[in-house]
């Protein structure tokens, strides 16, 4: 196994066989990662073995903060787009 360095996810990387043991994370990578990255919501960084993704993480520029005077669990959304 010759692992790559950390790279931005692109169309050349295969995600269909990725399995981290968490079905929701596997599904997010396969179904949403590229689309959300294209829209600027997140940057997905991957490590691959000859093009097949074996690890990933996502960086999002948004944050959530409690709104002034809000009750417990009420969050105000602030976000920006990845450029």
JSON list of C-alpha atoms in Angstrom, two decimals:
[
{"chain": "A", "resi": 1, "resn": "UNK", "atom": "CA", "xyz": [0.00, 0.00, 0.00]},
{"chain": "A", "resi": 2, "resn": "UNK", "atom": "CA", "xyz": [1.46, 3.35, -1.09]},
{"chain": "A", "resi": 3, "resn": "UNK", "atom": "CA", "xyz": [-0.60, 6.09, 0.53]},
{"chain": "A", "resi": 4, "resn": "UNK", "atom": "CA", "xyz": [-0.83, 9.52, -1.03]},
{"chain": "A", "resi": 5, "resn": "UNK", "atom": "CA", "xyz": [-0.24, 12.76, 0.75]},
{"chain": "A", "resi": 6, "resn": "UNK", "atom": "CA", "xyz": [-3.34, 14.71, 1.87]},
{"chain": "A", "resi": 7, "resn": "UNK", "atom": "CA", "xyz": [-5.16, 16.01, -1.20]},
{"chain": "A", "resi": 8, "resn": "UNK", "atom": "CA", "xyz": [-8.37, 17.82, -2.01]},
{"chain": "A", "resi": 9, "resn": "UNK", "atom": "CA", "xyz": [-11.09, 15.39, -3.14]},
{"chain": "A", "resi": 10, "resn": "UNK", "atom": "CA", "xyz": [-11.54, 15.46, -6.90]},
{"chain": "A", "resi": 11, "resn": "UNK", "atom": "CA", "xyz": [-13.29, 13.38, -9.54]},
{"chain": "A", "resi": 12, "resn": "UNK", "atom": "CA", "xyz": [-10.23, 11.18, -10.05]},
{"chain": "A", "resi": 13, "resn": "UNK", "atom": "CA", "xyz": [-10.60, 9.70, -6.55]},
{"chain": "A", "resi": 14, "resn": "UNK", "atom": "CA", "xyz": [-12.80, 6.63, -6.05]},
{"chain": "A", "resi": 15, "resn": "UNK", "atom": "CA", "xyz": [-15.05, 6.71, -2.98]},
{"chain": "A", "resi": 16, "resn": "UNK", "atom": "CA", "xyz": [-17.43, 3.81, -3.72]},
{"chain": "A", "resi": 17, "resn": "UNK", "atom": "CA", "xyz": [-15.46, 1.21, -1.75]},
{"chain": "A", "resi": 18, "resn": "UNK", "atom": "CA", "xyz": [-14.67, 3.46, 1.25]},
{"chain": "A", "resi": 19, "resn": "UNK", "atom": "CA", "xyz": [-15.76, 1.90, 4.54]},
{"chain": "A", "resi": 20, "resn": "UNK", "atom": "CA", "xyz": [-14.80, 3.38, 7.91]},
{"chain": "A", "resi": 21, "resn": "UNK", "atom": "CA", "xyz": [-17.30, 1.23, 9.81]},
{"chain": "A", "resi": 22, "resn": "UNK", "atom": "CA", "xyz": [-19.80, 4.09, 10.19]},
{"chain": "A", "resi": 23, "resn": "UNK", "atom": "CA", "xyz": [-22.53, 3.83, 7.52]},
{"chain": "A", "resi": 24, "resn": "UNK", "atom": "CA", "xyz": [-23.54, 7.49, 7.84]},
{"chain": "A", "resi": 25, "resn": "UNK", "atom": "CA", "xyz": [-19.97, 8.68, 7.20]},
{"chain": "A", "resi": 26, "resn": "UNK", "atom": "CA", "xyz": [-19.55, 6.30, 4.28]},
{"chain": "A", "resi": 27, "resn": "UNK", "atom": "CA", "xyz": [-22.83, 7.53, 2.75]},
{"chain": "A", "resi": 28, "resn": "UNK", "atom": "CA", "xyz": [-21.92, 11.21, 3.24]},
{"chain": "A", "resi": 29, "resn": "UNK", "atom": "CA", "xyz": [-18.63, 10.75, 1.39]},
{"chain": "A", "resi": 30, "resn": "UNK", "atom": "CA", "xyz": [-20.28, 8.87, -1.48]},
{"chain": "A", "resi": 31, "resn": "UNK", "atom": "CA", "xyz": [-23.43, 10.98, -1.79]},
{"chain": "A", "resi": 32, "resn": "UNK", "atom": "CA", "xyz": [-22.67, 14.53, -0.62]},
{"chain": "A", "resi": 33, "resn": "UNK", "atom": "CA", "xyz": [-18.95, 15.30, -0.32]},
{"chain": "A", "resi": 34, "resn": "UNK", "atom": "CA", "xyz": [-18.28, 16.31, -3.94]},
{"chain": "A", "resi": 35, "resn": "UNK", "atom": "CA", "xyz": [-21.53, 18.24, -4.29]},
{"chain": "A", "resi": 36, "resn": "UNK", "atom": "CA", "xyz": [-21.06, 20.16, -1.04]},
{"chain": "A", "resi": 37, "resn": "UNK", "atom": "CA", "xyz": [-17.47, 20.94, -1.97]},
{"chain": "A", "resi": 38, "resn": "UNK", "atom": "CA", "xyz": [-18.52, 22.21, -5.41]},
{"chain": "A", "resi": 39, "resn": "UNK", "atom": "CA", "xyz": [-21.04, 24.53, -3.72]},
{"chain": "A", "resi": 40, "resn": "UNK", "atom": "CA", "xyz": [-18.35, 25.90, -1.41]},
{"chain": "A", "resi": 41, "resn": "UNK", "atom": "CA", "xyz": [-19.86, 24.55, 1.81]},
{"chain": "A", "resi": 42, "resn": "UNK", "atom": "CA", "xyz": [-16.90, 22.36, 2.75]},
{"chain": "A", "resi": 43, "resn": "UNK", "atom": "CA", "xyz": [-13.45, 21.24, 1.67]},
{"chain": "A", "resi": 44, "resn": "UNK", "atom": "CA", "xyz": [-12.93, 17.49, 1.72]},
{"chain": "A", "resi": 45, "resn": "UNK", "atom": "CA", "xyz": [-9.37, 16.31, 2.12]},
{"chain": "A", "resi": 46, "resn": "UNK", "atom": "CA", "xyz": [-8.51, 12.69, 1.40]},
{"chain": "A", "resi": 47, "resn": "UNK", "atom": "CA", "xyz": [-5.74, 10.15, 1.57]},
{"chain": "A", "resi": 48, "resn": "UNK", "atom": "CA", "xyz": [-5.88, 7.51, -1.13]},
{"chain": "A", "resi": 49, "resn": "UNK", "atom": "CA", "xyz": [-4.18, 4.33, -2.20]},
{"chain": "A", "resi": 50, "resn": "UNK", "atom": "CA", "xyz": [-3.75, 4.43, -5.98]},
{"chain": "A", "resi": 51, "resn": "UNK", "atom": "CA", "xyz": [-6.90, 6.55, -6.36]},
{"chain": "A", "resi": 52, "resn": "UNK", "atom": "CA", "xyz": [-9.11, 4.71, -3.88]},
{"chain": "A", "resi": 53, "resn": "UNK", "atom": "CA", "xyz": [-9.95, 6.87, -0.85]},
{"chain": "A", "resi": 54, "resn": "UNK", "atom": "CA", "xyz": [-8.90, 5.26, 2.43]},
{"chain": "A", "resi": 55, "resn": "UNK", "atom": "CA", "xyz": [-9.41, 8.26, 4.72]},
{"chain": "A", "resi": 56, "resn": "UNK", "atom": "CA", "xyz": [-11.01, 11.70, 4.68]},
{"chain": "A", "resi": 57, "resn": "UNK", "atom": "CA", "xyz": [-11.95, 14.72, 6.71]},
{"chain": "A", "resi": 58, "resn": "UNK", "atom": "CA", "xyz": [-13.97, 17.81, 5.95]},
{"chain": "A", "resi": 59, "resn": "UNK", "atom": "CA", "xyz": [-13.35, 21.42, 6.87]},
{"chain": "A", "resi": 60, "resn": "UNK", "atom": "CA", "xyz": [-16.32, 23.77, 6.95]},
{"chain": "A", "resi": 61, "resn": "UNK", "atom": "CA", "xyz": [-16.05, 27.53, 7.48]},
{"chain": "A", "resi": 62, "resn": "UNK", "atom": "CA", "xyz": [-19.32, 27.83, 9.40]},
{"chain": "A", "resi": 63, "resn": "UNK", "atom": "CA", "xyz": [-20.00, 28.05, 13.08]},
{"chain": "A", "resi": 64, "resn": "UNK", "atom": "CA", "xyz": [-23.00, 27.99, 15.35]},
{"chain": "A", "resi": 65, "resn": "UNK", "atom": "CA", "xyz": [-23.40, 30.23, 18.35]},
{"chain": "A", "resi": 66, "resn": "UNK", "atom": "CA", "xyz": [-26.09, 30.73, 20.95]},
{"chain": "A", "resi": 67, "resn": "UNK", "atom": "CA", "xyz": [-28.37, 33.60, 20.05]},
{"chain": "A", "resi": 68, "resn": "UNK", "atom": "CA", "xyz": [-28.46, 36.41, 22.62]},
{"chain": "A", "resi": 69, "resn": "UNK", "atom": "CA", "xyz": [-31.14, 35.67, 25.21]},
{"chain": "A", "resi": 70, "resn": "UNK", "atom": "CA", "xyz": [-31.98, 32.36, 23.58]},
{"chain": "A", "resi": 71, "resn": "UNK", "atom": "CA", "xyz": [-32.95, 29.32, 25.56]},
{"chain": "A", "resi": 72, "resn": "UNK", "atom": "CA", "xyz": [-30.93, 26.18, 25.88]},
{"chain": "A", "resi": 73, "resn": "UNK", "atom": "CA", "xyz": [-30.23, 24.52, 22.55]},
{"chain": "A", "resi": 74, "resn": "UNK", "atom": "CA", "xyz": [-31.16, 27.53, 20.44]},
{"chain": "A", "resi": 75, "resn": "UNK", "atom": "CA", "xyz": [-28.38, 28.30, 18.01]},
{"chain": "A", "resi": 76, "resn": "UNK", "atom": "CA", "xyz": [-27.80, 31.11, 15.59]},
{"chain": "A", "resi": 77, "resn": "UNK", "atom": "CA", "xyz": [-26.21, 30.08, 12.33]},
{"chain": "A", "resi": 78, "resn": "UNK", "atom": "CA", "xyz": [-23.31, 31.95, 10.82]},
{"chain": "A", "resi": 79, "resn": "UNK", "atom": "CA", "xyz": [-21.56, 30.67, 7.78]},
{"chain": "A", "resi": 80, "resn": "UNK", "atom": "CA", "xyz": [-19.28, 31.61, 4.98]},
{"chain": "A", "resi": 81, "resn": "UNK", "atom": "CA", "xyz": [-18.23, 29.72, 1.91]},
{"chain": "A", "resi": 82, "resn": "UNK", "atom": "CA", "xyz": [-14.93, 27.98, 1.27]},
{"chain": "A", "resi": 83, "resn": "UNK", "atom": "CA", "xyz": [-13.01, 29.68, -1.50]}
]
